[in-house]
Amino acid sequence: FRNVSIGGRDCASVTYVSDSELLCTPAPGVGSGAAMVVVEDDAEGQLFLTGTRRAGALAAAAAYTQVELAVGATEKAVDVFDDQHGLLAFGPSSRAPGSVANASASVRRGRLSFSGQIEAMVVKDGALFVGGAWTEAPASNASDGLGPFAAETRRLLRYDGDTPQPLGLGPNGDVFALAVYQRWLVVGGAFTAVLQEHGARVDSGGLAVWSEEESAWSVLPNTPDEGLTGVVLSAAAFGQNLYVGGRFDRFRGSLDGARGIVMYDGAEQRWKAVGPGLQGGKGEVLALLAVCESESGKCANQTESVYAGGSFQQAGVLTTTNIAKWDGESWQRLGSLNGPVYALAAMGGWIYAGGAFTAADYPGGFAVAEHLARWRGGAWHAIKSGASQPIYALQAVRSCLYLAGSFAQLCDVPPGLVPAASCAQEADPRAVQPANALARVCFGPEASAEQADEEMGPWEPLETHAISRLSKAKALASYMPP
């Protein structure tokens, strides 16, 4: 054989087993769903072959398709007798996949239903980890005989596209943050302990780590007894460093300045304060983003930039509102956003913020930015005319920025048209597009260099197949390599 592909993507590796069997290791971004398997043979000198291309369709329960994006959301209740349902969705939808190079703006409903909200997701080693506030084991909404699933999959699970798997007996409270740090899955939330598979308790406070290799819970080396006091709402890793944000003001009294944010230095294996921390307002750090901003593109230890968003009014000694930047030595003011920041993402030299704000100010300027804005060069810029309701998650995939929230429409008021007072009130069809809480905006081939406005494509609300109206989408994760 010359080439083997599944769902339009070449296998990462192929092993010859016999004349009738090949073993394919799927490439990153390939997950469960209906697909076409194609084997291209090198027929030179093999006259017994009738053709050089063999293909066959596989059913969704046993096959693969290209998957780039996972979504965690809640569906609206149908009537007064119905409850809201948490769900997973995956994109692009197999009903309209687009091409391998240009996936369609679509998602399809996954197999699992949840009794509560999905709050956080992350992909590690090809598997999707899902955390949230559901209190019962998820149920299968497909007629494939799957389920019932283990009760220990409430609040946190590992999902391979087939069966949800527990992580020991899990945490004793809700999960709000997930991140990959070195060999660990980092789990943060409103819990005080995690339980091993056989019930042994690990007092962790609101932060614990899970080892896939050992199938065991622990805390990071040299974590104080009983762990972090408070609720962890965000986490981000960069190299040797792990940053943790949330609603807390101490680390069991052993670390001064641990207000809203704290850092674990993996090289020294100890926790450190991030300056005097973040405080004021609700004192919550809801989003963290750690990125390298050096001209060379390479960051030595502790030279990364850390962006923090949330609901706070002070960064160290600086007065700021809901957004700030740590440069490794001190906090920097990035103007102010007039509402909480729930999500941060980096793409093409820009920093994107999503949340419940409607305007941004910065030294020398002001921008009307409804629920979505981007920062570069000392200024905030609006993305078109914004979204009608808050944005809770952002995810960069290839050249597109995906957004999830509770918005029912997206606005882009053309020149010469008088806009409504807000995107939520916009009714002119020339300026508004309906959306089901999910959308994306893509950029041209030069976006990675400058991302000028003329390279920005139109709003693309995601088609939601087998999904009714969403009340809120709060989590996004990418299967694609960064």
XYZ file of C-alpha atoms in Angstrom, residues 39-481:
443
model
C -6.382 2.534 0.838
C -4.246 3.614 -2.090
C -2.065 0.823 -3.463
C 1.153 1.033 -5.364
C 0.135 -1.282 -8.214
C 3.375 -1.252 -10.195
C 4.370 -4.832 -10.951
C 1.271 -6.232 -9.216
C -0.979 -7.180 -12.102
C -3.419 -9.081 -9.883
C -4.748 -5.790 -8.487
C -7.844 -4.538 -10.285
C -7.298 -0.952 -9.168
C -5.028 1.245 -7.126
C -7.705 2.689 -4.832
C -9.970 0.757 -2.478
C -12.543 2.380 -0.228
C -15.363 1.416 2.079
C -17.767 3.226 4.398
C -17.852 2.509 8.137
C -20.765 3.201 10.462
C -20.475 5.949 13.062
C -20.314 3.489 15.967
C -17.229 1.804 14.559
C -15.431 4.415 12.502
C -13.781 7.825 12.465
C -14.157 11.243 10.955
C -12.164 14.426 11.151
C -12.819 16.202 14.465
C -11.273 19.581 15.223
C -13.445 21.015 17.970
C -15.331 19.864 21.061
C -18.115 21.934 22.642
C -19.656 21.704 26.098
C -23.093 23.322 26.289
C -26.556 23.284 27.842
C -29.731 22.856 25.822
C -32.844 24.869 26.668
C -35.760 23.050 28.279
C -38.476 22.124 25.784
C -41.373 22.738 28.188
C -42.140 23.125 31.906
C -41.849 19.360 32.388
C -38.388 19.222 30.866
C -35.006 19.973 32.397
C -32.080 21.670 30.734
C -29.658 19.100 29.358
C -25.885 19.346 29.260
C -24.347 17.955 26.090
C -21.151 17.448 24.149
C -20.933 18.409 20.483
C -18.156 17.883 17.965
C -17.219 19.730 14.809
C -17.232 19.716 11.967
C -20.481 17.796 11.679
C -20.370 14.623 9.593
C -23.480 15.942 7.813
C -21.455 18.841 6.399
C -17.753 18.233 7.070
C -16.319 20.546 4.425
C -12.785 19.632 3.412
C -9.735 18.550 5.368
C -8.128 21.935 4.696
C -11.302 23.940 5.364
C -13.669 22.350 7.849
C -17.255 23.579 7.757
C -18.740 25.850 10.420
C -20.794 23.122 12.048
C -21.074 20.807 15.032
C -23.078 17.667 15.648
C -24.516 16.405 18.906
C -22.387 13.794 20.643
C -23.608 10.630 22.334
C -23.639 11.842 25.931
C -26.216 13.853 27.879
C -25.493 15.427 31.262
C -27.642 16.451 34.213
C -25.777 19.748 34.606
C -23.477 22.273 32.997
C -20.105 21.420 31.437
C -17.665 24.041 32.713
C -14.241 23.060 31.337
C -12.622 20.800 28.747
C -9.123 19.988 27.547
C -7.575 17.463 25.143
C -4.620 15.432 26.427
C -2.929 12.676 24.410
C -5.900 12.484 22.045
C -8.544 12.036 24.756
C -11.078 14.649 25.847
C -11.319 15.455 29.554
C -14.594 17.048 30.640
C -15.377 18.726 33.963
C -18.392 20.488 35.360
C -21.325 20.520 37.750
C -23.397 17.474 36.804
C -24.274 15.280 39.782
C -25.337 12.083 38.010
C -23.485 9.834 35.601
C -23.975 10.940 31.971
C -26.517 9.085 29.853
C -26.259 7.866 26.273
C -28.664 9.522 23.858
C -27.849 7.069 21.069
C -29.454 3.699 20.348
C -26.098 1.924 20.467
C -26.531 -0.056 23.681
C -23.991 2.036 25.586
C -24.575 2.723 29.270
C -25.395 2.889 32.032
C -22.080 4.494 32.858
C -20.133 4.467 36.103
C -21.483 6.793 38.798
C -17.926 8.031 39.329
C -18.117 9.897 35.997
C -20.096 12.690 37.649
C -18.335 16.076 37.603
C -15.252 14.748 35.757
C -14.548 12.147 33.074
C -12.229 11.043 30.293
C -13.917 10.527 26.919
C -12.460 8.658 23.963
C -15.509 9.089 21.718
C -17.027 5.820 22.896
C -17.280 5.298 26.654
C -16.834 7.889 29.430
C -14.250 6.747 31.951
C -13.867 7.881 35.579
C -10.698 9.335 37.098
C -10.561 7.357 40.309
C -13.644 8.290 42.325
C -13.099 11.907 41.377
C -13.376 15.213 43.290
C -15.928 15.883 46.032
C -17.131 19.117 44.407
C -17.672 20.841 41.075
C -14.890 21.255 38.488
C -14.317 24.654 36.838
C -10.802 24.464 35.350
C -8.747 21.897 33.417
C -5.236 22.224 31.994
C -2.347 20.040 30.838
C 0.879 20.591 32.767
C 3.892 18.402 32.020
C 2.672 14.798 32.529
C -0.368 15.767 34.610
C -3.948 16.731 34.054
C -4.561 19.727 36.321
C -8.051 19.882 37.846
C -9.390 22.928 39.695
C -12.736 23.736 41.232
C -14.909 24.016 44.323
C -13.732 20.852 46.067
C -11.562 20.052 49.044
C -10.409 16.503 48.221
C -10.132 13.912 45.469
C -10.664 10.189 45.879
C -8.556 7.364 44.463
C -10.150 4.388 42.729
C -10.431 2.420 45.981
C -11.625 5.377 48.021
C -8.389 6.693 49.553
C -8.727 10.446 50.145
C -6.216 13.063 49.018
C -6.752 16.420 50.734
C -6.078 18.781 47.872
C -8.004 21.961 48.451
C -9.346 23.282 45.150
C -6.495 21.973 42.993
C -5.357 18.412 42.257
C -3.436 16.604 39.521
C -4.214 13.285 37.835
C -1.579 10.970 36.368
C -2.740 8.834 33.468
C 0.341 6.630 33.745
C -0.283 5.849 37.403
C -4.097 6.164 37.331
C -3.815 8.118 40.563
C -4.546 11.476 42.144
C -1.977 13.642 43.937
C -1.014 17.227 44.597
C 2.020 18.902 43.098
C 5.294 18.334 44.995
C 5.738 20.581 48.036
C 2.124 21.700 48.086
C 1.193 22.754 51.657
C -1.003 20.408 53.712
C -4.669 20.572 52.697
C -3.712 22.424 49.523
C -5.066 25.670 48.141
C -7.797 27.308 50.222
C -10.572 28.607 47.999
C -12.119 27.965 44.604
C -9.998 27.479 41.475
C -11.664 28.930 38.371
C -8.846 28.997 35.798
C -5.458 27.473 34.997
C -2.797 27.864 32.314
C 0.575 26.193 31.811
C 3.705 27.336 30.011
C 6.874 25.269 30.114
C 7.893 24.679 33.729
C 5.311 27.089 35.105
C 1.677 26.553 36.060
C -0.574 29.542 36.780
C -3.758 29.063 38.809
C -6.510 31.659 39.215
C -9.750 31.817 41.103
C -11.389 33.135 44.226
C -8.891 32.850 47.059
C -6.658 35.094 49.143
C -4.301 32.710 50.883
C -2.485 29.412 50.471
C -2.967 27.970 53.941
C -1.200 31.039 55.307
C 2.148 29.931 53.892
C 2.329 32.230 50.876
C 1.893 35.990 51.121
C 0.302 37.693 48.130
C -1.613 34.659 46.830
C -4.652 36.780 46.019
C -6.632 35.526 43.050
C -3.603 34.045 41.299
C -0.594 31.907 42.209
C 2.195 30.190 40.263
C 3.863 26.795 40.608
C 7.511 26.798 39.536
C 8.238 23.287 38.277
C 11.991 23.872 38.118
C 12.134 24.694 41.832
C 9.073 22.593 42.705
C 7.460 25.259 44.838
C 4.548 27.682 44.816
C 5.169 31.404 44.337
C 3.111 34.563 44.532
C 2.500 36.465 41.286
C 3.383 39.883 42.619
C 0.797 41.199 45.103
C -1.938 39.378 43.172
C -5.310 40.500 41.854
C -8.102 41.808 44.049
C -11.037 44.196 44.367
C -14.523 43.788 42.933
C -15.468 40.126 43.275
C -11.773 39.277 43.374
C -12.162 36.457 40.835
C -9.686 35.405 38.143
C -11.858 33.625 35.598
C -9.456 33.277 32.659
C -5.693 32.860 32.274
C -3.514 32.819 29.172
C 0.255 32.233 29.177
C 2.032 33.068 25.915
C 5.514 33.759 24.597
C 5.868 37.283 23.246
C 9.618 37.482 22.654
C 10.802 38.626 19.238
C 12.675 35.354 18.748
C 9.559 33.311 19.561
C 11.514 31.469 22.272
C 10.915 32.111 25.941
C 13.367 31.226 28.653
C 12.058 30.209 32.055
C 9.666 32.799 33.547
C 9.837 35.177 30.568
C 6.372 34.326 29.277
C 3.564 36.878 29.454
C 0.510 35.957 31.496
C -2.834 37.601 30.776
C -5.482 37.452 33.492
C -9.167 38.221 33.056
C -12.055 38.136 35.470
C -13.794 40.404 37.938
C -11.239 42.502 39.827
C -10.205 46.128 40.190
C -6.573 46.017 41.214
C -3.447 44.318 39.859
C -0.688 44.702 42.392
C -0.614 48.443 43.106
C -2.240 49.345 39.780
C -5.886 50.248 39.394
C -7.325 48.230 36.534
C -10.667 46.687 35.689
C -11.099 43.019 34.826
C -7.953 42.582 32.706
C -4.201 42.734 33.411
C -0.855 41.368 32.224
C 2.050 39.894 34.224
C 5.401 40.298 32.422
C 7.388 38.072 34.772
C 8.360 40.909 37.110
C 5.363 43.197 37.578
C 1.731 43.721 36.643
C 0.896 45.853 33.600
C -2.334 47.730 33.006
C -4.211 46.984 29.771
C -6.840 49.647 30.069
C -10.192 48.441 31.355
C -13.151 46.360 30.234
C -16.481 47.371 31.764
C -17.653 43.850 32.587
C -16.222 40.479 33.628
C -13.804 38.670 31.319
C -14.601 34.958 30.990
C -12.253 33.843 28.204
C -8.856 34.671 26.680
C -7.107 33.425 23.540
C -4.030 34.287 21.469
C -3.934 34.256 17.702
C -1.762 35.948 15.101
C -0.119 38.375 17.509
C -3.436 39.494 19.029
C -4.884 38.786 22.471
C -8.637 38.114 22.368
C -10.987 38.609 25.316
C -14.585 37.442 25.632
C -17.001 38.196 28.426
C -19.922 40.277 29.667
C -18.415 43.678 28.811
C -19.677 46.134 26.200
C -16.839 48.671 26.046
C -13.084 48.968 26.486
C -10.904 51.947 27.326
C -7.156 52.320 27.085
C -4.665 55.187 27.283
C -5.694 57.584 24.548
C -8.767 55.761 23.344
C -12.114 54.023 23.782
C -13.827 51.222 21.872
C -17.396 49.943 21.823
C -16.770 46.193 21.955
C -19.824 44.084 22.736
C -18.659 40.925 24.514
C -15.577 40.416 22.308
C -12.434 42.517 21.843
C -8.807 42.115 20.856
C -5.641 43.825 22.118
C -2.379 44.715 20.411
C -0.043 47.669 20.336
C -1.484 49.298 23.439
C -5.095 49.474 22.225
C -8.353 47.528 22.297
C -10.254 46.899 19.057
C -13.799 45.665 18.478
C -14.514 42.547 16.421
C -17.101 43.724 13.929
C -20.139 44.922 15.949
C -19.963 42.189 18.553
C -22.363 39.608 19.947
C -25.748 40.091 21.581
C -24.979 38.288 24.856
C -21.875 37.205 26.835
C -19.091 35.011 25.478
C -17.778 32.335 27.850
C -15.140 30.482 25.814
C -12.693 31.177 22.972
C -10.622 28.666 21.020
C -8.196 29.223 18.133
C -8.245 26.391 15.571
C -6.072 26.749 12.476
C -6.881 30.249 11.117
C -10.259 30.576 12.850
C -11.331 31.885 16.244
C -14.296 29.972 17.700
C -16.538 31.541 20.309
C -19.132 30.051 22.640
C -21.597 31.838 24.881
C -25.280 32.621 25.283
C -25.650 34.917 22.269
C -28.620 34.658 19.918
C -27.212 36.915 17.227
C -24.010 38.416 15.845
C -23.725 41.929 14.475
C -21.709 43.593 11.727
C -23.134 47.005 10.897
C -22.055 48.089 7.389
C -20.812 51.640 6.738
C -23.627 54.163 6.340
C -26.148 52.188 8.391
C -27.199 53.632 11.721
C -26.674 50.930 14.360
C -29.155 50.039 17.059
C -28.338 50.874 20.677
C -26.867 47.394 21.123
C -26.364 44.191 19.189
C -29.165 42.571 21.198
C -31.545 45.250 19.869
C -30.301 45.134 16.281
C -33.080 44.079 13.865
C -31.817 45.156 10.446
C -31.037 41.979 8.434
C -28.156 43.817 6.770
C -26.426 44.085 10.133
C -27.333 40.944 12.048
C -27.109 37.162 11.798
C -28.962 34.694 14.054
C -26.761 32.283 16.019
C -27.196 29.363 18.384
C -24.581 30.353 20.997
C -21.696 29.169 18.765
C -19.812 30.907 15.961
C -16.433 31.531 14.407
C -14.553 34.189 12.480
C -11.693 33.193 10.188
C -8.728 35.117 8.869
C -6.887 35.170 5.559
C -3.543 33.541 4.749
C -1.617 36.588 5.982
C -3.469 36.697 9.291
C -0.571 35.238 11.245
C 1.552 38.214 10.307
C -0.695 41.247 10.625
C -4.355 40.189 10.761
C -5.547 43.410 9.213
C -9.292 43.999 9.257
C -9.555 43.393 5.520
C -8.270 39.837 6.071
C -11.044 39.078 8.557
C -13.830 36.935 7.136
C -17.537 37.274 7.949
C -19.257 35.952 11.037
C -19.999 32.258 10.624
C -22.636 31.006 13.064
C -22.078 27.280 13.578
C -24.732 24.949 12.227
C -25.879 22.812 15.165
C -27.030 19.414 13.937
C -29.363 17.346 16.162
C -29.299 20.186 18.709
C -32.202 22.472 19.588
C -31.759 25.925 21.111
C -28.745 26.221 23.383
C -29.096 28.255 26.548
C -25.362 28.504 27.124
C -22.108 27.084 25.768
C -19.259 27.482 28.253
C -16.436 25.183 27.141
C -14.398 24.677 23.960
C -11.427 22.402 23.284
C -9.349 21.739 20.178
C -8.134 18.347 18.974
C -5.693 20.046 16.617
C -2.034 20.532 17.580
